[in-house]
XYZ file of C-alpha atoms in Angstrom:
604
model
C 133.840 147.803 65.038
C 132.336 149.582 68.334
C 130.409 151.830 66.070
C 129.399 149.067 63.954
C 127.691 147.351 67.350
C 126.015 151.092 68.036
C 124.268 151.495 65.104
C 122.966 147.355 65.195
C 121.753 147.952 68.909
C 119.595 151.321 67.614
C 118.699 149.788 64.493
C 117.629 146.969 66.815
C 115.792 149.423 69.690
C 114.212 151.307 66.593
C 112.418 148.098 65.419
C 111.757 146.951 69.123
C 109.732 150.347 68.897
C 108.102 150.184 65.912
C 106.706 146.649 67.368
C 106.046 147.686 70.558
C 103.589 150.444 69.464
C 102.048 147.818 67.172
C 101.244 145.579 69.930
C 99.691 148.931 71.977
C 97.597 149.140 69.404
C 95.949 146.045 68.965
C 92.699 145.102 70.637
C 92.964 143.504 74.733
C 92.056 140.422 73.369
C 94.840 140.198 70.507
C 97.570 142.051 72.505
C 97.031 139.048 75.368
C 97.957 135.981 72.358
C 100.940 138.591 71.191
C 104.269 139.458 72.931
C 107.699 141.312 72.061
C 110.774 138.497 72.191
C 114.154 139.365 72.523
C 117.420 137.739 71.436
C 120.633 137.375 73.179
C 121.659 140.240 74.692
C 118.450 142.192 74.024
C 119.237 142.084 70.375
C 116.613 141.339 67.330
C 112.939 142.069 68.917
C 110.609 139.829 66.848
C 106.663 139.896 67.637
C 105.744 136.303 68.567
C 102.015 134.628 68.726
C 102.135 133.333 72.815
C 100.584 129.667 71.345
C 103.852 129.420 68.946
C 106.856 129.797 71.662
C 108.777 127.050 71.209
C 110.693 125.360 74.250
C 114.274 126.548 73.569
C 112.600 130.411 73.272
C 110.384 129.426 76.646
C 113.963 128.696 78.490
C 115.868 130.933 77.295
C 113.299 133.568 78.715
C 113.310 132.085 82.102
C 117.123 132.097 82.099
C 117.031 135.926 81.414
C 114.637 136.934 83.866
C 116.005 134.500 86.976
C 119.188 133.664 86.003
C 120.568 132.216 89.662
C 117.682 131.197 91.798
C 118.905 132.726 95.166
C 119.860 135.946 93.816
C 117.313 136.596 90.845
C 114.071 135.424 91.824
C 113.651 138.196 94.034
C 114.115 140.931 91.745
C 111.926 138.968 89.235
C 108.913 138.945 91.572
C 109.269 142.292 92.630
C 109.127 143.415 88.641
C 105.765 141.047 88.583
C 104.302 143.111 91.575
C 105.828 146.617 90.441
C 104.095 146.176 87.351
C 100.593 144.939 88.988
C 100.929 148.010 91.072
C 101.191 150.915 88.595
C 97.789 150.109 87.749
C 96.506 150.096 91.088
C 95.346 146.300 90.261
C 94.342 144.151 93.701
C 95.903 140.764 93.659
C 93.561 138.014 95.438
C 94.395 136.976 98.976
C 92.572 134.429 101.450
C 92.895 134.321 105.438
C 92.279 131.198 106.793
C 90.344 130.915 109.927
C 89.519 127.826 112.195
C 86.975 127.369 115.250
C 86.559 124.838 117.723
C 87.701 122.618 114.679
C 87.851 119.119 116.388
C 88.309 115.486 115.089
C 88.089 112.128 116.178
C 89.054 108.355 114.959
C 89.050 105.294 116.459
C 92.376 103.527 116.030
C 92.628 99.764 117.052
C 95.621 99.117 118.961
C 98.150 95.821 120.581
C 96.770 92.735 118.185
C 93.691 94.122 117.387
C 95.189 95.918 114.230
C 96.741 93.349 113.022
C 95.276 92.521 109.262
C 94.336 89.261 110.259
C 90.976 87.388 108.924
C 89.624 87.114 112.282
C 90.439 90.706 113.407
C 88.893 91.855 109.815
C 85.565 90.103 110.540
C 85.799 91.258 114.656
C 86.519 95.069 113.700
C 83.484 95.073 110.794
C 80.602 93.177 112.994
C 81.679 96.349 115.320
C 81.243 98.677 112.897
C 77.782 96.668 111.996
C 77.136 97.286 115.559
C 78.127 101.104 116.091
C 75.856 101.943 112.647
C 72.742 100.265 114.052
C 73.502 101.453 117.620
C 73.602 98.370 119.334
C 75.148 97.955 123.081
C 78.851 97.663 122.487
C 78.107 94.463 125.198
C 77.031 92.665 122.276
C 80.722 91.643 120.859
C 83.862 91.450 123.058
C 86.606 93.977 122.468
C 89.672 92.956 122.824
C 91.011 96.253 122.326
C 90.871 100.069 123.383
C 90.331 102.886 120.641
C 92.367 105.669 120.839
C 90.798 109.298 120.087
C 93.388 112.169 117.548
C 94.083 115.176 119.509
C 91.874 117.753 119.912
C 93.310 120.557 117.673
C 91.859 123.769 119.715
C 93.152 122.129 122.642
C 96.557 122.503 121.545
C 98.890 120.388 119.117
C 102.414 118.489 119.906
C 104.841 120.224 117.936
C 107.049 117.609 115.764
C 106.154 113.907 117.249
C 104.569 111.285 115.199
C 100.997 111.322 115.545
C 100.020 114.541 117.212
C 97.386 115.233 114.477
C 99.757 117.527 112.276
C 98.449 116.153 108.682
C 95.349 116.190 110.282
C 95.133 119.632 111.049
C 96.399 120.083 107.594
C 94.134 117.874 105.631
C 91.179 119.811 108.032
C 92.248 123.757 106.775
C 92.892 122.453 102.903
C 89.158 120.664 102.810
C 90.954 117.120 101.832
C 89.868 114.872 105.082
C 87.487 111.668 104.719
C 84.706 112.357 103.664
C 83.579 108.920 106.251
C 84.695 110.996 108.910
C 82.036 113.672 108.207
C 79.505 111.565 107.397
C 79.938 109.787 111.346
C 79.965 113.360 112.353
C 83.980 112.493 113.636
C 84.691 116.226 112.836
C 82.852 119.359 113.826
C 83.654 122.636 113.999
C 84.284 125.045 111.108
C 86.901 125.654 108.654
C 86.524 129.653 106.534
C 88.093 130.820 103.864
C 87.850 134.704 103.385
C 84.730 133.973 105.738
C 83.190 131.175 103.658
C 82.523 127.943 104.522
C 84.044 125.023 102.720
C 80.673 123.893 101.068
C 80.412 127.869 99.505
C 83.406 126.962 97.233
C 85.733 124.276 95.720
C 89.034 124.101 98.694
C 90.410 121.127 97.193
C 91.474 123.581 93.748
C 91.769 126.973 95.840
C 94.176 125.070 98.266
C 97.377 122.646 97.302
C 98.133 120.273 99.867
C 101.473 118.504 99.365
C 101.779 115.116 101.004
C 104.456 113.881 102.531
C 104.389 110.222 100.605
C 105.850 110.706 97.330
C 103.167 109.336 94.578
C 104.235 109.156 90.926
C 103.798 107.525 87.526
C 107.417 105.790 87.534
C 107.327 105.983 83.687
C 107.036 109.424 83.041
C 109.691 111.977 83.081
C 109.982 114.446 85.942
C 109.000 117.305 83.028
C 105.659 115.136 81.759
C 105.048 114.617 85.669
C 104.807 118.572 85.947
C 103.197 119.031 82.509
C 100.098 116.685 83.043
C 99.653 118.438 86.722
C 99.456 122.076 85.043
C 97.468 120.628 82.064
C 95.048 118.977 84.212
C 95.010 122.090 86.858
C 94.749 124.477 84.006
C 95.430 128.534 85.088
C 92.774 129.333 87.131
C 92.021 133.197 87.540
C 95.645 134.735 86.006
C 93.577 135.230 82.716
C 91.147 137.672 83.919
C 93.699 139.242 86.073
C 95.811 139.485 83.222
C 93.357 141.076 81.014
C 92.327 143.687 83.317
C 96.089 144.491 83.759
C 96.381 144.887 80.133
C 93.118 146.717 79.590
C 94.226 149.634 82.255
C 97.730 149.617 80.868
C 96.233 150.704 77.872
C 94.283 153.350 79.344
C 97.266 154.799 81.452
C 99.648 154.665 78.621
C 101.726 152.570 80.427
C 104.339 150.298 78.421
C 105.564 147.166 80.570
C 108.755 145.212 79.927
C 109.050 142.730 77.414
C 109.978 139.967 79.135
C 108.031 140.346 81.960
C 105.043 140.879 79.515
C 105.709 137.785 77.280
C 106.164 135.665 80.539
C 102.621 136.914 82.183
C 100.816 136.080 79.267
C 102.401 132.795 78.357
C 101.684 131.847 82.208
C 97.767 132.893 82.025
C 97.545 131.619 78.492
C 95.155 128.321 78.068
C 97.265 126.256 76.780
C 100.388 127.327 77.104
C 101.360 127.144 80.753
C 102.681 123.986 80.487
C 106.058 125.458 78.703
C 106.909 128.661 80.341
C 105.303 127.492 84.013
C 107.103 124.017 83.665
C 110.380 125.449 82.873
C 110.340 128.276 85.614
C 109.344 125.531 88.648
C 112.092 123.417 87.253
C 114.578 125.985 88.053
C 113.451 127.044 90.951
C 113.120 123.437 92.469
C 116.784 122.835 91.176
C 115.320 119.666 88.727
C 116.705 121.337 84.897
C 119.323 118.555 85.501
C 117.080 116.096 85.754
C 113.794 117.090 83.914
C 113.849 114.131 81.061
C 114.777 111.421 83.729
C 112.574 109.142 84.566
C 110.711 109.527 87.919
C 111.088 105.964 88.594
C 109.254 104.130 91.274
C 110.511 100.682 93.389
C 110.587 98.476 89.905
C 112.085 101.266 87.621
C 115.314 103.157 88.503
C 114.673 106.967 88.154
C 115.505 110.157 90.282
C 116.938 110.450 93.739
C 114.925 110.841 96.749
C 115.279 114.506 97.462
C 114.377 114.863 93.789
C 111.424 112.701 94.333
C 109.914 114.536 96.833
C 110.827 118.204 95.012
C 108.792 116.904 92.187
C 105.789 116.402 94.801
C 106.198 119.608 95.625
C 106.162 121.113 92.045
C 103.237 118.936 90.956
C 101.211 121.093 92.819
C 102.745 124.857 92.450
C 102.832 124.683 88.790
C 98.784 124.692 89.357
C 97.169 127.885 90.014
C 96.590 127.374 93.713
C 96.991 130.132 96.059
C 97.205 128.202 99.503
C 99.944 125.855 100.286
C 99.895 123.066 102.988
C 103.049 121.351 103.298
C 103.077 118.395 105.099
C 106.841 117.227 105.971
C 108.194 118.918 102.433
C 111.840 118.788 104.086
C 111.752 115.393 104.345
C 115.026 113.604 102.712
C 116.319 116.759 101.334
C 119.725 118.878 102.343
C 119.733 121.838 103.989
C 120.728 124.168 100.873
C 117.434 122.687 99.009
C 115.623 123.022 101.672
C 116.639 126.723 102.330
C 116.384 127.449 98.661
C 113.140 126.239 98.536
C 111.691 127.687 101.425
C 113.357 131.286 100.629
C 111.444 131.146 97.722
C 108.148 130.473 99.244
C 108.718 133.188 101.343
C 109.514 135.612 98.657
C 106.391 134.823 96.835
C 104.525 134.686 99.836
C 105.709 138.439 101.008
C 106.037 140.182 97.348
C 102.946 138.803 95.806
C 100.371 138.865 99.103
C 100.321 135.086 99.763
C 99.004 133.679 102.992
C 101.216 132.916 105.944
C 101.683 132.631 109.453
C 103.276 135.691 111.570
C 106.367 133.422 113.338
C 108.600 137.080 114.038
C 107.571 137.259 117.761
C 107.658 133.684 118.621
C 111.140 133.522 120.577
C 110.454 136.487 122.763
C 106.845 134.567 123.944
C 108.848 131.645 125.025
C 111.138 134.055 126.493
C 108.512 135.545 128.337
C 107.260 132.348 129.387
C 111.462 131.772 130.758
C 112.953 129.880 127.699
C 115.331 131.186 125.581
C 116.519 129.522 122.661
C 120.297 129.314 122.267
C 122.549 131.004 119.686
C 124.063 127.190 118.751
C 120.278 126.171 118.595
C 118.086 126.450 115.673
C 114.587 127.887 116.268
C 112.894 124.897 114.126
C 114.566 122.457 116.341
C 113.666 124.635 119.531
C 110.356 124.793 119.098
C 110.505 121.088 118.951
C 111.595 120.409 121.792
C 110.694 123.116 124.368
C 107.473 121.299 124.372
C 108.834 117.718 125.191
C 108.450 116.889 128.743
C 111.967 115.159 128.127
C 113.728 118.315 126.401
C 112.560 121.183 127.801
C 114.546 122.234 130.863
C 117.553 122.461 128.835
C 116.127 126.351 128.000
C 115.193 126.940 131.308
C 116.781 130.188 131.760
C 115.152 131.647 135.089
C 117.774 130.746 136.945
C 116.407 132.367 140.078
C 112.833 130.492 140.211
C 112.424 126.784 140.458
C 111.460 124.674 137.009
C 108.523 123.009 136.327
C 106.831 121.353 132.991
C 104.808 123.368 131.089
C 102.547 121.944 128.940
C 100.976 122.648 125.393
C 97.871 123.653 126.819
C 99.428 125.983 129.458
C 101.833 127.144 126.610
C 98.372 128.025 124.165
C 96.485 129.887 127.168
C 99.772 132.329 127.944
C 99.829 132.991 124.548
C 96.186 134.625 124.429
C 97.763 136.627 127.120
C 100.851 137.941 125.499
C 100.363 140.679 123.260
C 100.699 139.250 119.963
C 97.790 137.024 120.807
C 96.059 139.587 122.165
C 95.808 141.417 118.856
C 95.308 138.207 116.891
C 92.494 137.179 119.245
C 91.050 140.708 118.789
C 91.495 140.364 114.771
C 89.391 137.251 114.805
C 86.640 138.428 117.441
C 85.123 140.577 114.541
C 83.524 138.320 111.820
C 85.542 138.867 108.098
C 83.435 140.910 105.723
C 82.742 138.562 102.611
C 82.632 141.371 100.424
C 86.307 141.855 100.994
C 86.843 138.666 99.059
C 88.154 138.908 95.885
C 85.892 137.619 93.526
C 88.992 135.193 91.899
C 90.139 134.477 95.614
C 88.086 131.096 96.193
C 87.252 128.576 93.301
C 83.929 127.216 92.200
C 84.825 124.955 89.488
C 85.735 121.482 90.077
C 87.663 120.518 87.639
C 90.193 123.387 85.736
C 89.523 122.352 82.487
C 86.244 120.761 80.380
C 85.097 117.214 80.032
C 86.540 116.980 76.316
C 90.006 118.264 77.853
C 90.096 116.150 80.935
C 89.403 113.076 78.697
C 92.006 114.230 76.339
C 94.641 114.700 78.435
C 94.077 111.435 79.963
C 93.948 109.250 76.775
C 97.498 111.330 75.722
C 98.770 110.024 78.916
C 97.801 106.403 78.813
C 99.125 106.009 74.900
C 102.527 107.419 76.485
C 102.475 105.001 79.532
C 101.471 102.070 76.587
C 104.770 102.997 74.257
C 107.086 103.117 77.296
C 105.435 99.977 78.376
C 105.939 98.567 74.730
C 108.161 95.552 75.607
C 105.730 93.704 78.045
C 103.222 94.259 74.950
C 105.963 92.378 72.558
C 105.817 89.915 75.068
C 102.824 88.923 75.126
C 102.876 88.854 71.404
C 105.385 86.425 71.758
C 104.174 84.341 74.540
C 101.049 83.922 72.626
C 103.029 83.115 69.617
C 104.769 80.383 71.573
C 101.437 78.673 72.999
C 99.653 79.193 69.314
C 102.684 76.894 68.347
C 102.192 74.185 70.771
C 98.710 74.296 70.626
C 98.387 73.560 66.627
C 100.884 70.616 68.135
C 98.823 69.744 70.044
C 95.182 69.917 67.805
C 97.247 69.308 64.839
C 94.858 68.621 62.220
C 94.017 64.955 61.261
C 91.257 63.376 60.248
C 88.589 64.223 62.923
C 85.494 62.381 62.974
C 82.815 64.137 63.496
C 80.049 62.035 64.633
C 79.506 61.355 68.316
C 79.401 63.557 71.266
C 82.746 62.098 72.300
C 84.270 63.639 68.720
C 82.680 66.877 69.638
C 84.646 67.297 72.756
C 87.843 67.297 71.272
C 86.711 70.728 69.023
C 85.286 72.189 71.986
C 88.933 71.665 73.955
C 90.470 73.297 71.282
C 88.559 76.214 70.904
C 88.205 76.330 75.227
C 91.438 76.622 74.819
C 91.926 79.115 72.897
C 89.525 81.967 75.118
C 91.456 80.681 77.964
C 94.887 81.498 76.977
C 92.966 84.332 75.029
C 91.574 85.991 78.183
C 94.536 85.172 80.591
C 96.992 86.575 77.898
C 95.515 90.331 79.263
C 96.141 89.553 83.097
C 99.013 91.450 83.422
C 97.084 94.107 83.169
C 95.572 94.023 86.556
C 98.955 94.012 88.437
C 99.798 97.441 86.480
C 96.202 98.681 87.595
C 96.550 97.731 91.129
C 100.073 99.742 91.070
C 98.753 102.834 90.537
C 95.604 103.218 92.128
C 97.043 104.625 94.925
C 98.128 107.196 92.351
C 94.712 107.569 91.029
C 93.607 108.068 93.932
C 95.641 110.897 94.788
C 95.339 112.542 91.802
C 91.175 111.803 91.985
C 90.875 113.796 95.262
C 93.331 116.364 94.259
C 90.510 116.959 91.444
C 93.204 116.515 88.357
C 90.242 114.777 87.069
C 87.195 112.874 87.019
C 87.508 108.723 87.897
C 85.661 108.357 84.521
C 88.208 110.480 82.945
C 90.808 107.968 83.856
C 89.110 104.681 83.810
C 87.476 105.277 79.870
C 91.333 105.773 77.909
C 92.283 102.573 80.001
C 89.917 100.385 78.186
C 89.607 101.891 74.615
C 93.031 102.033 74.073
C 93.000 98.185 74.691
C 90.621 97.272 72.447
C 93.176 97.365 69.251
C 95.525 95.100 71.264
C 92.781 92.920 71.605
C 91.892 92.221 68.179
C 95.247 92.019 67.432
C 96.084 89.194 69.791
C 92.983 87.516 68.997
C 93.520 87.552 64.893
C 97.650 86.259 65.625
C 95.640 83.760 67.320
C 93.357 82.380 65.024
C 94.911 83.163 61.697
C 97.638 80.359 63.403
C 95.413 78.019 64.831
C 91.958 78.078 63.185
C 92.747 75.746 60.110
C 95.881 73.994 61.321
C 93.365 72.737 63.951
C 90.739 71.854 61.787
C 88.029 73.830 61.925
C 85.227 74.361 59.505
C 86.994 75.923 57.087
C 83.580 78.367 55.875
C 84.721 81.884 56.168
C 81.461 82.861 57.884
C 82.611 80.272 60.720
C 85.959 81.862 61.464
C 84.712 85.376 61.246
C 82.258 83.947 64.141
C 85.035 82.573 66.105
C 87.253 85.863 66.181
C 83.887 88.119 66.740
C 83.703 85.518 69.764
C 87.046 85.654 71.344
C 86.998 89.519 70.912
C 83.569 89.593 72.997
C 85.212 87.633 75.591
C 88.714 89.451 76.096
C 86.609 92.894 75.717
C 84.231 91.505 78.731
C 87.697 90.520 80.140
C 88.806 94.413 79.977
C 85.763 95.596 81.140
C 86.550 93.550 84.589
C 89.836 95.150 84.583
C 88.559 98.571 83.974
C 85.192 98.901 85.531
């Protein structure tokens, strides 16, 4: 039997040979749609076209290469940057840099905010005011406004409102765009020293909000799979086919696995299976990934789950800055540690972007507080900056104590040697032809016009068949009221004289638009609940508002005509109408005008 197993496995690693030098030999174009797959156990290599992996082949793959998350990822990443390596191939980085970045808002406060009608029509005659620069002694203020921190003046650390998703939305490009135009912000923001109107920072940078925003009726997997369709793969295909082209050159063979997975991630197309499936695992959401997301109406995933799909909307895109605003936020401490150990892998094996927080105790030491051994340093750094929490780590004994404040606290750090060196790093300008010419996007959108529209219309039809029973219902609501209404108009004999006879014809058919029109209301409480996700996904640039607003009205059309046609096929003759086909083709050409004008309101 043992020999039996011997010869399969070289029979088997004879074949995976034969293919392998196959694939070498193809051109870098082919070779990047072809891979080498692997059964269980590394038995039966088969040569696969990337486009045809199914999704059983795409998970089986990722359960091979990171098997358990905590103790496999690693090792998985450092075979992605071993291989990038042998061919001396420079992955893109960015550096981040700020200067005298400052922003202000006025913020009504006491009664003044309340969303009253006379507070409404008091806080926009001031605005009238401020924009034609009238005396504010014009109109009486009944309250104060209250300027946002200045951010080079130093940030709270951890309390509500001391500008941190400010200072986030600021560095990823994604403030108000009023707030520039009132020249509220000024100072600079560069990326790899560019300025944020030299590139695109809303697609080079991912900012993950801390309010979880989802389509309630799609599944945490279509969540994922629309983000990565709509966010496309950025620059991994011309990385990938450089990789391959001086692979060739060197005679270098690369895994299989690894291989297969590379190109599946940086093929068009394709991301959205071998991507999806490796962000699942690593966010912990396989058990969960054809539940529904669920929103306050529809019952779906759990909170922490919730917010770790927020978080893998965005890194299943091919963004290579992350600003997380408050992503610990209803999840336990394993998650969280899982989550973040992975960031940190990814950010130290494959050259991502990232703070330098080693020497950050021994400053605060130097500045006499030391952070206990019970104590841990997230929740220290909290609170050695509160006035109310901060003697606790006083631990010069010997010398009296005394508040020290954020400011004090920012100019001892330009002092202490890590500053120092920082301080010295950004004194020189960064040399923009350092940048790596896939570091910083210039395209808006990640995919084309006929794509973005596609993707969207795919979408709607699914949100339309899960939404299929408040459709039957109005089928049969408007069933119901055809039946009283032919009740109602029954037919009988009519005259058709006077003015007065007229009217009764005219009620009828008034009717009929009425009930017609109103039957397709419903459809403005299910746009009003999700245009804040439109929103969101508008200035996150998934796509284009047309994009989104065009599948929202063509796909209603059919519904229309069939509502209209149950309509009058049931009441046109029972009423009495002319009974002249040309007539009732007229009347249905008539409603459908109106409930399509109807639609249009709905879906500007």
């Amino acid at each position: 039997m043992a020999d039996d197993v011997a010869d399969v496995s070289g029979v088997a690693a004879y074949m995976a040979a034969d293919v392998g030098e196959a694939l070498e030999k193809l051109p870098t174009f082919k070779r990047l749609r072809k891979g080498l797959l692997f059964g269980e156990q590394g038995v039966g290599a088969n040569e696969v076209d990337i486009h045809d992996l199914c999704n059983q082949q795409s998970k089986d793959l990722i359960d091979r290469l990171v098997k358990v998350v905590d103790e496999d990822n690693e090792k998985f990443l450092w075979k992605l940057r071993e291989r990038i390596d042998r061919v001396g191939l420079e992955l893109p980085t960015i550096e981040v840099r700020y200067e005298h970045l400052n922003i202000v808002a006025d913020a009504y406060v006491g009664s003044k905010a309340l969303p009253t009608f006379a507070n409404f029509m008091t806080n926009f005659l001031e605005g009238l005011s401020e924009t034609a620069s009238l005396p504010p002694e014009v109109l009486v203020r009944s309250a104060y406004t209250l300027p946002s921190p200045d951010l080079t003046r130093g940030i709270s650390l951890g309390l509500p409102g001391s500008g941190k998703t400010t200072l986030l939305l600021a560095l990823a490009g994604k403030l108000d765009s009023s707030l520039k135009i009132r020249s509220l912000v000024t100072g600079k923001v560069m990326y790899n020293g560019h300025e944020m109107n030299e590139f695109v920072p809303q697609r080079t940078t991912a900012y993950i909000s801390q309010h979880d925003l989802h389509v309630g009726e799609m599944t945490v997997r279509e969540t994922l799979e629309f983000s990565a369709r709509c966010q496309e793969v950025g620059s991994h295909y011309e990385i990938l086919a450089e990789l391959l082209r001086r692979e060739k050159e060197a005679n270098i063979k690369p895994n299989p696995d690894i291989d297969i997975f590379m190109k599946a991630a940086a093929t068009e197309g394709q991301e959205t299976n071998i991507i999806i499936d490796y962000v699942l695992k690593l966010l912990g959401l396989e058990i969960c990934a054809d539940a529904m997301v669920g929103d306050e109406m529809i019952r779906g995933v759990s909170g922490g789950q919730n917010k770790r799909v927020t978080t893998g909307e965005m890194i299943v895109g091919p963004c290579k800055e992350l600003f997380m605003d408050e992503m610990s936020t209803g999840l336990d401490s394993s998650i969280t540690y899982s989550i973040v150990n992975t960031l940190r892998q990814s950010v130290q094996i494959l050259n991502g972007t990232a703070g330098p927080r080693e020497d950050v105790l021994a400053f605060f030491e130097s500045m006499g507080f030391k952070c206990p051994d019970r104590i841990g340093v997230a929740d220290f750094l909290q609170e050695v900056t509160s006035k109310k929490d901060q003697q606790q780590y006083w631990m010069r004994r010997d010398e009296p104590y005394r508040f020290i404040t954020s400011i004090e606290f920012a100019e001892a750090y330009r002092a202490f040697h890590v500053g120092r060196k920082l301080w010295d790093e950004l004194a020189a300008s960064y040399d923009k032809s350092k940048s790596h010419p896939a570091a910083l996007t210039t395209q808006k959108y990640g995919i084309g016009k006929k794509q973005l529209l596609k993707a969207c219309i795919e979408r709607e039809f699914l949100l339309m068949k899960r939404n299929s029973f408040v459709y039957i219902f109005k089928f049969t609501q408007l069933l119901i009221m055809a039946l009283i209404t032919i009740t109602l108009f029954f037919q009988t004999d009519m005259p058709r004289d006077t003015m007065d006879d007229g009217e009764k014809y005219v009620g009828a058919l008034f009717f009929g638009v009425v009930i017609i029109i109103f039957n397709g209301g419903f459809e403005i409480a299910l746009t009003v609940f999700k245009l804040p996700i439109f929103y969101k996904q508008r200035d996150l640039f998934f796509y284009p508002s047309w994009a989104y607003a065009i599948p929202s009205w063509i796909l209603k059309i059919p519904i229309t005509f069939v509502e209209v046609g149950l309509w009058v096929f049931l009441t046109y003759y029972v009423i009495g109408f002319d009974p002249n086909p040309a007539r009732y083709r007229k009347k249905m050409a008539m409603q459908n005008k109106d409930q399509v004008t109807f639609s249009n309101f709905l879906f500007p």
